[in-house]
Short mmCIF file of C-alpha atoms in Angstrom, two decimals:
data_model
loop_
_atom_site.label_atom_id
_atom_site.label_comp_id
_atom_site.label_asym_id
_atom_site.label_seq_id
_atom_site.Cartn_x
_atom_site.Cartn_y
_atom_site.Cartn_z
CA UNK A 1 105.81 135.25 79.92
CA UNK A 2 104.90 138.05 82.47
CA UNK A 3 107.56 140.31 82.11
CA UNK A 4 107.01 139.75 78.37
CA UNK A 5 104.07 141.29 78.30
CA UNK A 6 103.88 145.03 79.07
CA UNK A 7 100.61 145.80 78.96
CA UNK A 8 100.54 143.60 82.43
CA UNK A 9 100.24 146.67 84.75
CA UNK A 10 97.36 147.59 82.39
CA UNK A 11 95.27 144.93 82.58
CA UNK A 12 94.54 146.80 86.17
CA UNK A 13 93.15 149.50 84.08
CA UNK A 14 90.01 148.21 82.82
CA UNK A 15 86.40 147.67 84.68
CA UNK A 16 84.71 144.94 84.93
CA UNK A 17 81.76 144.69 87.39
CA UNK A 18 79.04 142.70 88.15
CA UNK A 19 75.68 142.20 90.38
CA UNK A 20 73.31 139.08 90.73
CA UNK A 21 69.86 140.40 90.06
CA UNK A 22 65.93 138.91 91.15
CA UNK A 23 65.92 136.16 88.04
CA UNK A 24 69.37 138.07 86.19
CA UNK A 25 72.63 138.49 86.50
CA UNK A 26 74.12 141.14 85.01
CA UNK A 27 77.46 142.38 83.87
CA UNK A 28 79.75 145.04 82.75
CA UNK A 29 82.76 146.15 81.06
CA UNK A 30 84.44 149.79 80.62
CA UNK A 31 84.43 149.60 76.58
CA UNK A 32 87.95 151.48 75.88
CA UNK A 33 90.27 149.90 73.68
CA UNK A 34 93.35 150.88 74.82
CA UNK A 35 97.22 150.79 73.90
CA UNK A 36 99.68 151.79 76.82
CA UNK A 37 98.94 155.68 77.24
CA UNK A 38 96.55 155.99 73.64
CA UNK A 39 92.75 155.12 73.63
CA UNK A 40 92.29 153.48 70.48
CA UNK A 41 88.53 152.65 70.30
CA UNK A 42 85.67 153.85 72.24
CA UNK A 43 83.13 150.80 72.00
CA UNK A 44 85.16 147.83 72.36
CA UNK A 45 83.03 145.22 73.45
CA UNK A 46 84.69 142.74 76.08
CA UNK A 47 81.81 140.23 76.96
CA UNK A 48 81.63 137.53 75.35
CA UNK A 49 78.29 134.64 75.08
CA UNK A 50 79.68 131.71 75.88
CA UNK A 51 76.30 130.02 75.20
CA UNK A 52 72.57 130.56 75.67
CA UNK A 53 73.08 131.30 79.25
CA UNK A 54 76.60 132.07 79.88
CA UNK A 55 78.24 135.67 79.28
CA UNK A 56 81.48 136.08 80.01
CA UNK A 57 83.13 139.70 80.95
CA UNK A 58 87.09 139.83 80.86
CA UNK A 59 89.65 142.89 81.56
CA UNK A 60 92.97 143.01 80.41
CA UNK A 61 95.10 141.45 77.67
CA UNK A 62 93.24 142.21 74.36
CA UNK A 63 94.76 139.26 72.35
CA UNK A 64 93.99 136.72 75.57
CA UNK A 65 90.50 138.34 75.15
CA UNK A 66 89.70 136.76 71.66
CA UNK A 67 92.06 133.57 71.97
CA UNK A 68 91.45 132.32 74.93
CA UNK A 69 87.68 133.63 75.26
CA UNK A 70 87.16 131.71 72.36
CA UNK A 71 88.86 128.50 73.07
CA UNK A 72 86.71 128.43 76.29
CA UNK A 73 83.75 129.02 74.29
CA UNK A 74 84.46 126.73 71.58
CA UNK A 75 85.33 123.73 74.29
CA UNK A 76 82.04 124.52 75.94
CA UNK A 77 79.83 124.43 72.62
CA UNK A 78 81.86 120.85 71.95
CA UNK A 79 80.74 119.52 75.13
CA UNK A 80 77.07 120.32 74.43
CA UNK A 81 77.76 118.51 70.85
CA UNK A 82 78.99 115.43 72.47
CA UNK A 83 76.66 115.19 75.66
CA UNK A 84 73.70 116.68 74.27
CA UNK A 85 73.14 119.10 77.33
CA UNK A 86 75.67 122.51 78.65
CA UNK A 87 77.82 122.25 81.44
CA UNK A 88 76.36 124.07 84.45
CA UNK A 89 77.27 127.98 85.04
CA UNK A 90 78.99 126.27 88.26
CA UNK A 91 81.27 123.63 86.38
CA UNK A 92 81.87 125.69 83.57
CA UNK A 93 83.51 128.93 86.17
CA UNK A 94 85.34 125.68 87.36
CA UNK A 95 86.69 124.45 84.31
CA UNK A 96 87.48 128.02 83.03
CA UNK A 97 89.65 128.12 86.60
CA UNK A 98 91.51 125.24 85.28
CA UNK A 99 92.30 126.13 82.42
CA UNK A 100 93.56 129.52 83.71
CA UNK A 101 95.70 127.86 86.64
CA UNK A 102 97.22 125.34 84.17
CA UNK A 103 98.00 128.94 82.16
CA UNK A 104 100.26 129.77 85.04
CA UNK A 105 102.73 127.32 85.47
CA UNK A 106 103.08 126.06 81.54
CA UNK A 107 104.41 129.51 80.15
CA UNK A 108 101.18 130.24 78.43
CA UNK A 109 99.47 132.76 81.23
CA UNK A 110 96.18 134.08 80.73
CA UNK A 111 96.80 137.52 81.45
CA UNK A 112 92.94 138.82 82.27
CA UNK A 113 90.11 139.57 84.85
CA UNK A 114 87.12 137.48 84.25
CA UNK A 115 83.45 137.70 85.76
CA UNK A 116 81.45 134.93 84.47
CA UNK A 117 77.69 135.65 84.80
CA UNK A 118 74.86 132.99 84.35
CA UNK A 119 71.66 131.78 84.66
CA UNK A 120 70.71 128.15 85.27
CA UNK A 121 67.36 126.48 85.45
CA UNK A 122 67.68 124.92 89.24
CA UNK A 123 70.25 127.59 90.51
CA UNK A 124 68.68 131.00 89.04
CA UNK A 125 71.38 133.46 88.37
CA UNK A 126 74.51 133.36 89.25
CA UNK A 127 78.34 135.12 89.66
CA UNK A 128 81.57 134.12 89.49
CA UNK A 129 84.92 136.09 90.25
CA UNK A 130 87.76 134.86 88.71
CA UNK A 131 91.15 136.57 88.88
CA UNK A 132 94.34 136.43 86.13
CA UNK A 133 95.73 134.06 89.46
CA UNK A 134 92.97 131.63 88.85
CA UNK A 135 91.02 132.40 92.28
CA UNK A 136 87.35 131.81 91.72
CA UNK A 137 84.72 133.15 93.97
CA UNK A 138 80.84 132.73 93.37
CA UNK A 139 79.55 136.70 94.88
CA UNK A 140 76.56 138.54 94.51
CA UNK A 141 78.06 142.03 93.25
CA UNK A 142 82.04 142.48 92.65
CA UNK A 143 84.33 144.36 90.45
CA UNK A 144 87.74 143.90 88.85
CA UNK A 145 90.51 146.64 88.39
CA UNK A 146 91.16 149.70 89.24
CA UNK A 147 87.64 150.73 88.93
CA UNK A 148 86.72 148.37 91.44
CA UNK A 149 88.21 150.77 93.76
CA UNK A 150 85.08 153.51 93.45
CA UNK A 151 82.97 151.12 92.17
CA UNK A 152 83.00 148.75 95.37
CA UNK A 153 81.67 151.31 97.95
CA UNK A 154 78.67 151.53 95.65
CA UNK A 155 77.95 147.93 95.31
CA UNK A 156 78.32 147.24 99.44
CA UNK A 157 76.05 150.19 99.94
CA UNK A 158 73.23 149.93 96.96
CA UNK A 159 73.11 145.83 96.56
CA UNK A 160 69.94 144.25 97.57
CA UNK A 161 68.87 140.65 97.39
CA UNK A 162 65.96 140.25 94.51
CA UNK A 163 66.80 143.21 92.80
CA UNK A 164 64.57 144.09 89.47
CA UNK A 165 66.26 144.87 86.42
CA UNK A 166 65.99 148.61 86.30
CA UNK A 167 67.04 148.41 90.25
CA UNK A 168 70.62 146.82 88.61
CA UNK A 169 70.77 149.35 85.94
CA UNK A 170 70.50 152.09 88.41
CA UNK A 171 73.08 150.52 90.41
CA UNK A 172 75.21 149.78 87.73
CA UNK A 173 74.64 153.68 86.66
CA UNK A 174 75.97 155.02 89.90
CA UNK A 175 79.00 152.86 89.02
CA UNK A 176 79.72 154.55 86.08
CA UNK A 177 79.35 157.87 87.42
CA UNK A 178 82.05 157.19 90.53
CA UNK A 179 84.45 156.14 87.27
CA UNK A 180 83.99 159.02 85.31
CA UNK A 181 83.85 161.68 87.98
CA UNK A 182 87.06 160.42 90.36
CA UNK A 183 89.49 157.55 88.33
CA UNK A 184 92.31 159.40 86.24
CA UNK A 185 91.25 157.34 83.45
CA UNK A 186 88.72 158.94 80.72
CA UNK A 187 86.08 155.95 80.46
CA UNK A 188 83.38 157.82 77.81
CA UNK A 189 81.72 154.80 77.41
CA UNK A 190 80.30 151.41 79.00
CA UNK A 191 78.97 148.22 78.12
CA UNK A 192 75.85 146.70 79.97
CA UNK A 193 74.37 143.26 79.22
CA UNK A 194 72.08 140.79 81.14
CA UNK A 195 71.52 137.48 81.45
CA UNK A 196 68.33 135.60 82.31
CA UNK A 197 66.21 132.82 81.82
CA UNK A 198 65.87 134.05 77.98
CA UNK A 199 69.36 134.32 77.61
CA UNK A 200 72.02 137.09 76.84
CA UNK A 201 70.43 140.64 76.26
CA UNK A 202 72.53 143.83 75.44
CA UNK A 203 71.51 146.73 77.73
CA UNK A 204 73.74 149.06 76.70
CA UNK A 205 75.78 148.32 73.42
CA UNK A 206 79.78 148.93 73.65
CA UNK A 207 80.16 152.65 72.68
CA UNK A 208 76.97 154.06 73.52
CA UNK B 1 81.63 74.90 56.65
CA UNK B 2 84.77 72.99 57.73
CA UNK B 3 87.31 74.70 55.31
CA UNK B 4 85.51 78.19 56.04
CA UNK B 5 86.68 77.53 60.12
CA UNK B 6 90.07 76.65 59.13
CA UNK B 7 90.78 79.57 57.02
CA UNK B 8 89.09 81.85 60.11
CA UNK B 9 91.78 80.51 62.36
CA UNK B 10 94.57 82.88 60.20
CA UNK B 11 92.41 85.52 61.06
CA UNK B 12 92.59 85.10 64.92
CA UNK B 13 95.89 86.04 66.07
CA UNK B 14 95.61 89.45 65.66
CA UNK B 15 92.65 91.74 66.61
CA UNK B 16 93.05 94.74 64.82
CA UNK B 17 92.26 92.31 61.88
CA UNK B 18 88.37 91.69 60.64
CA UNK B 19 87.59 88.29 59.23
CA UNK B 20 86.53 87.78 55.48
CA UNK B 21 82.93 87.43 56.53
CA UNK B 22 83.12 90.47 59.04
CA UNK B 23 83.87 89.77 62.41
CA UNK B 24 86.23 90.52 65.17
CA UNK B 25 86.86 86.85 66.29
CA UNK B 26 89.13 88.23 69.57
CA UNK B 27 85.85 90.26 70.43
CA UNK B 28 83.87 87.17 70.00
CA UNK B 29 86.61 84.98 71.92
CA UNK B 30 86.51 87.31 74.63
CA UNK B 31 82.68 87.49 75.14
CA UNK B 32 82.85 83.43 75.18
CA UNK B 33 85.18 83.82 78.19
CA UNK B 34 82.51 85.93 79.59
CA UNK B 35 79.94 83.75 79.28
CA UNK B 36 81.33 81.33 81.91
CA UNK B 37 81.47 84.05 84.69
CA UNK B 38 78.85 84.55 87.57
CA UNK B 39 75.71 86.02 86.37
CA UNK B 40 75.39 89.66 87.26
CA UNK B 41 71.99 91.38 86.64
CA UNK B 42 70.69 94.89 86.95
CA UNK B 43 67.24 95.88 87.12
CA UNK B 44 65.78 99.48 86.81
CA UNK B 45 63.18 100.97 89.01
CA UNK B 46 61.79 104.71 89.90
CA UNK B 47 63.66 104.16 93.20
CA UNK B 48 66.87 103.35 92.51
CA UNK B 49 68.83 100.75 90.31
CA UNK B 50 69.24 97.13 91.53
CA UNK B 51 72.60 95.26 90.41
CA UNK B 52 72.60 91.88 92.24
CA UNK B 53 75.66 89.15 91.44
CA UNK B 54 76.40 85.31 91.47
CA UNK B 55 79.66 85.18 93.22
CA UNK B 56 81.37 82.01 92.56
CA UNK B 57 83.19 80.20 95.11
CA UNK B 58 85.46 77.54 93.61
CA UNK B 59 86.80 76.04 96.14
CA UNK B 60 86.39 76.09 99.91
CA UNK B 61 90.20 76.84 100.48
CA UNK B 62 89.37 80.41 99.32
CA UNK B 63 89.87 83.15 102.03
CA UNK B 64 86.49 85.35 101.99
CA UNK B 65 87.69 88.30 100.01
CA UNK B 66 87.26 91.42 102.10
CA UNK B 67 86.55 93.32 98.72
CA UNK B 68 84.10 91.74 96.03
CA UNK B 69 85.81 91.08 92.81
CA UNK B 70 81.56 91.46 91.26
CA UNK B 71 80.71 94.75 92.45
CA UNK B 72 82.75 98.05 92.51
CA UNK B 73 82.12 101.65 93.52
CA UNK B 74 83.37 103.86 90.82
CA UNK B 75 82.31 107.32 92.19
CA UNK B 76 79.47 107.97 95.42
CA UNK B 77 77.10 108.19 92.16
CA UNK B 78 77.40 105.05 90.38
CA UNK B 79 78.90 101.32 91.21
CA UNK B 80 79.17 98.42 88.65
CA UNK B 81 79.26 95.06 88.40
CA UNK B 82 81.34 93.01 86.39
CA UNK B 83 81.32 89.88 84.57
CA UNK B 84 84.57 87.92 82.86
CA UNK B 85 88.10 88.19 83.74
CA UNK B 86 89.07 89.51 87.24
CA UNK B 87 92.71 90.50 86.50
CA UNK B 88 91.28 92.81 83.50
CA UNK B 89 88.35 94.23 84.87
CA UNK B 90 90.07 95.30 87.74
CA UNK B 91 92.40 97.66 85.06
CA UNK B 92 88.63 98.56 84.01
CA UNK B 93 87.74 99.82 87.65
CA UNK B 94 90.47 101.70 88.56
CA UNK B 95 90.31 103.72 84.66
CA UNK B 96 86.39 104.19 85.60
CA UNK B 97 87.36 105.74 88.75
CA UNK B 98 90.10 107.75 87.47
CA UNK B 99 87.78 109.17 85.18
CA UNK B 100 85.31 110.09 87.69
CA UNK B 101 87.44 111.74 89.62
CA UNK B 102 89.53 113.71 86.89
CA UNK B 103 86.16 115.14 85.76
CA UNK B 104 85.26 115.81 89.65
CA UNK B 105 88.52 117.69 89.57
CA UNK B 106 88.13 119.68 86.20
CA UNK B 107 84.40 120.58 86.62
CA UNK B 108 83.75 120.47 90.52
CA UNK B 109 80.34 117.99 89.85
CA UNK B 110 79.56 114.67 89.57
CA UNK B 111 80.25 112.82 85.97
CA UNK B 112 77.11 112.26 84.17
CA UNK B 113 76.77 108.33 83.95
CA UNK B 114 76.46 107.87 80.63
CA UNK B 115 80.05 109.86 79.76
CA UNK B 116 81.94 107.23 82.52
CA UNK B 117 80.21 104.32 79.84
CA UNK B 118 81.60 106.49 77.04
CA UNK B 119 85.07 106.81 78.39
CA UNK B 120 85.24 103.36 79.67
CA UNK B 121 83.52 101.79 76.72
CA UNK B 122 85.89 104.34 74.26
CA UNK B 123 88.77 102.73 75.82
CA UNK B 124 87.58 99.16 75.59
CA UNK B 125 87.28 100.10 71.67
CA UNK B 126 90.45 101.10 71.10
CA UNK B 127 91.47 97.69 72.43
CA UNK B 128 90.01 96.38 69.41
CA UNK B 129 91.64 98.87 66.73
CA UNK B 130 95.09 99.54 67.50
CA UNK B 131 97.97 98.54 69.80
CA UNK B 132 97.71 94.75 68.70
CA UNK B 133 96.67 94.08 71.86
CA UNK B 134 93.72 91.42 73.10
CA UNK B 135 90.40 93.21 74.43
CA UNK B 136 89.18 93.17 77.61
CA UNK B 137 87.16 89.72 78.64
CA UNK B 138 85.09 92.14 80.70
CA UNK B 139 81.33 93.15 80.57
CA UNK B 140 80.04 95.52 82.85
CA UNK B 141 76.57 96.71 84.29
CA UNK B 142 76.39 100.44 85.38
CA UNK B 143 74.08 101.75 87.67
CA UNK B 144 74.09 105.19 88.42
CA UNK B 145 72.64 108.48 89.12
CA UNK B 146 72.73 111.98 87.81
CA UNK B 147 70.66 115.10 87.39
CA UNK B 148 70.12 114.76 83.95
CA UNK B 149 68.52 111.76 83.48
CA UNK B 150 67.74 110.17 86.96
CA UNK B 151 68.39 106.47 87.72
CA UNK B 152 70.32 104.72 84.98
CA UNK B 153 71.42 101.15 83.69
CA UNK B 154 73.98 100.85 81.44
CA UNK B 155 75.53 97.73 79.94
CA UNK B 156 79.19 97.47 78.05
CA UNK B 157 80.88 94.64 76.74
CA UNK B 158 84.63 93.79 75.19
CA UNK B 159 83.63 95.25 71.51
CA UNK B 160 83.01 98.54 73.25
CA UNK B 161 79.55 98.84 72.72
CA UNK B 162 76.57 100.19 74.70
CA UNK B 163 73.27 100.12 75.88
CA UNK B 164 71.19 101.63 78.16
CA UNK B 165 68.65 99.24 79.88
CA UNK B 166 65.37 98.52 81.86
CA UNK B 167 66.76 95.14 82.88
CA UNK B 168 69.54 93.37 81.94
CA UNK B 169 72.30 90.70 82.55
CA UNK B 170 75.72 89.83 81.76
CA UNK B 171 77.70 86.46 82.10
CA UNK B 172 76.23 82.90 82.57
CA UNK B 173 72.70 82.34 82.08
CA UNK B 174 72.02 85.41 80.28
CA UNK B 175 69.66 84.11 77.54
CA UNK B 176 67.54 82.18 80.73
CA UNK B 177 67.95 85.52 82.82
CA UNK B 178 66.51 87.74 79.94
CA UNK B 179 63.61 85.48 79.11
CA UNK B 180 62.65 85.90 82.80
CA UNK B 181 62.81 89.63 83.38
CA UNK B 182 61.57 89.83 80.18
CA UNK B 183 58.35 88.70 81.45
CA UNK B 184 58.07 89.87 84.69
CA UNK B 185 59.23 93.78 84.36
CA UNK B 186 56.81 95.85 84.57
CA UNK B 187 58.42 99.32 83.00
CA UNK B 188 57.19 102.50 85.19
CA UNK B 189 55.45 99.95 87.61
CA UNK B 190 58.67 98.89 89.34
CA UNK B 191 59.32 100.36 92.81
CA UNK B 192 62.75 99.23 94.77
CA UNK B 193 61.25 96.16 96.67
CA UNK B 194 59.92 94.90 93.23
CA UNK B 195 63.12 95.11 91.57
CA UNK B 196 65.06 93.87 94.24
CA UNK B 197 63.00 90.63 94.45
CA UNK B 198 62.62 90.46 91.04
CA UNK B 199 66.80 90.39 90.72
CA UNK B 200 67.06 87.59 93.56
CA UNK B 201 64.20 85.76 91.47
CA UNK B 202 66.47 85.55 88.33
CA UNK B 203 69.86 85.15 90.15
CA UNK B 204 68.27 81.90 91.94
CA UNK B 205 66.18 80.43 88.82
CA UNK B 206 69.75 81.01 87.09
CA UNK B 207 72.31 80.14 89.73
CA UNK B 208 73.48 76.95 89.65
CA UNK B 209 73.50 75.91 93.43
CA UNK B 210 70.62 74.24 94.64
CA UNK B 211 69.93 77.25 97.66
CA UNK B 212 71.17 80.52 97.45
CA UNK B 213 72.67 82.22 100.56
CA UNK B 214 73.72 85.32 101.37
CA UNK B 215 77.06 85.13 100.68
CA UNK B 216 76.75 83.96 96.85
CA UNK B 217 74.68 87.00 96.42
CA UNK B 218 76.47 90.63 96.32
CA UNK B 219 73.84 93.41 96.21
CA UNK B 220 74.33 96.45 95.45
CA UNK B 221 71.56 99.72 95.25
CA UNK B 222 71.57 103.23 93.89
CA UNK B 223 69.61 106.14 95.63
CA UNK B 224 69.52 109.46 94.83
CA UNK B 225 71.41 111.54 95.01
CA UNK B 226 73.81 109.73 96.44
CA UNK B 227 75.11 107.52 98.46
CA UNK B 228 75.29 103.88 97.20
CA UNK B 229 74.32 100.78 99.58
CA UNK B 230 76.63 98.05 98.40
#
């Protein structure tokens, strides 16, 4: 299945990056749409709600990106059905682990990047790395892809613990402006969004 | 009446089969069997959940088991006890705790109480709808808790069915058990030491033994979050 797919070595490509925020966590997503060396679309939106208070960021494959996004998404929204409550942001990174990791070794890999950012009532906000290799990390502030390369240096330096919202946006700004000026890449355009007690909020729509 | 119970009889033999007037007679048969077994009660308080059990010693001969075949751990969250056939609830236990731990594995938290009654109780159904196999002669008390909904009592029996209850009690004696902790629970005015007298009250009114000692009695109580003391 890897060497099947050729747009592996892209899926390096594209941003995603994310910081844990005061009461928010927020994430985001380069928004190209891209086809080996062409740029199809310029506001391609890769986050995905996966309920009230779980947003989900991926990089790489595009067709992974709607299939299996939404077959997490629709397995979550089935457990709230049957138990009458969502699973936590915690057990939910967990189970999407699983299901990536059983991806590996059954033919059917999941070839993306994920950052799963949520908020719960107990925890607050909260982060989770997860890699196309199934490694989950819970982090404050962490990037996948190439980008992550002049992205990270920003992050170690700027994070803060209880940062306000327009604190993250600034951060997340200086991000963007390491990308544009110094990766090889052209990334015009970005996609911001939040998510907080209230629960997923657009900052800055895909193509913007 | 007579020629009604001899036609039910062709209705017995299998129990994926209802009976003209309705019923699952295997179910029925089964919860007969259970009636017979050592009373097991549970009893819910703000503190914690009570289960205590009647175990029955018949005969002197008997090595003390070193485990209890009333009362089971099925995760550090939530024990049971049982009432009916040994042999199958043991099959019982060790799905319950497979179940636990499978959703332990998938989702890195404790299972919510009332989905281990769910899967347990789902698979105690299908033992009544396909396979053409007999149901379990097993009822079970759950005690458990969780973060959703605190301290919990849960009781199951062969049909597959569920409730979740105050107080409650499964095997011999139940109808005299009820009628007792009927009258003396107090709901939201229970605190451990209450229910935990209150559950040696109706285990020795019920039991059949003129003096109850220690060892006929298997006690086991749920504290948050964790861990049990069995």
């Amino acid at each position: 299945a890897c060497a099947q797919r050729g747009a592996g070595a892209m899926a390096q490509i594209e941003g995603v990056i994310g910081l844990v925020g005061k009461d928010y966590t927020m994430l985001m997503t380069d928004s190209n749409f891209a086809d080996s060396i062409l740029i199809r679309r310029h506001d391609y939106d890769k986050t995905l709600a996966l309920d009230k208070h779980k947003l989900l960021a991926m990089g790489g494959d595009s067709a992974d990106m709607v299939q299996f996004g939404e077959y997490i998404q629709k397995n979550l929204t089935l457990y709230e059905l049957r138990n009458g409550f969502p699973l936590s942001t915690h057990a939910a990174a967990n189970y999407l682990r699983g299901e990536v990791a059983h991806g590996l070794r059954s033919g059917g890999m999941v070839l993306l990047d994920f950052l799963l950012g949520g908020y719960d009532k107990e925890q607050g906000p909260s982060l989770y790395f997860l890699d196309y290799l199934a490694a989950l990390h819970k982090v404050n502030k962490v990037a996948h892809g190439y980008p992550a390369m002049f992205v990270t240096p920003i992050l170690d330096r700027e994070w803060r613990e209880g940062m306000t919202e327009a604190e993250g946006l600034e951060v997340m700004n200086h991000c963007i402006e390491a990308i544009q000026k110094r990766f090889l890449v052209n990334m015009p355009s970005f996609t911001i969004k939040v998510v907080d007690a209230n629960g997923v909020r657009t900052i800055r729509a895909a193509g913007q | 009446e007579l020629l009604e119970a001899a036609m039910s009889r062709r209705y017995d033999s299998r129990t994926t089969i209802f009976s003209p007037e309705g019923r699952l007679y295997q179910v029925e048969y089964a919860m007969e069997a259970i009636s017979h077994a050592g009373t097991a009660v549970g009893i819910l308080s703000s503190e914690g959940v009570v289960l205590a059990a009647e175990k029955k010693i018949t005969s002197k001969l008997l090595e003390p088991s070193k485990s209890s075949e009333k009362m089971y751990m099925i995760d550090e969250h939530v024990a049971c006890a049982v009432a009916g056939i040994t042999a199958d609830a043991n099959i019982l236990i060790n799905y319950a705790r497979q179940a636990a731990q499978r959703y332990q594995f998938t989702y890195q938290e404790s299972m919510p109480v009332e989905q281990l009654v769910q899967a347990l109780c789902d698979t105690k159904q299908g033992y009544t709808q396909y396979g053409g196999l007999r149901p379990f002669g097993v009822s079970v008390l759950y005690a458990g808790w969780d973060a959703q909904h605190g301290y919990q009592l849960y009781c199951s029996d062969p049909s597959g069915n569920y409730g979740g209850w105050m107080a409650t009690s499964i095997g011999a004696s139940t109808q005299a058990a009820q009628s007792i902790m009927k009258q003396e629970y107090k709901p939201g005015e229970m605190p451990l030491q209450a229910a935990l007298q209150l559950a040696v009250k109706v285990l020795s009114k019920t039991c059949d033994s003129a003096n109850l000692t220690a060892d006929k009695r298997a006690r086991a109580r749920a504290r948050a979050p964790s861990p049990i003391g069995l």
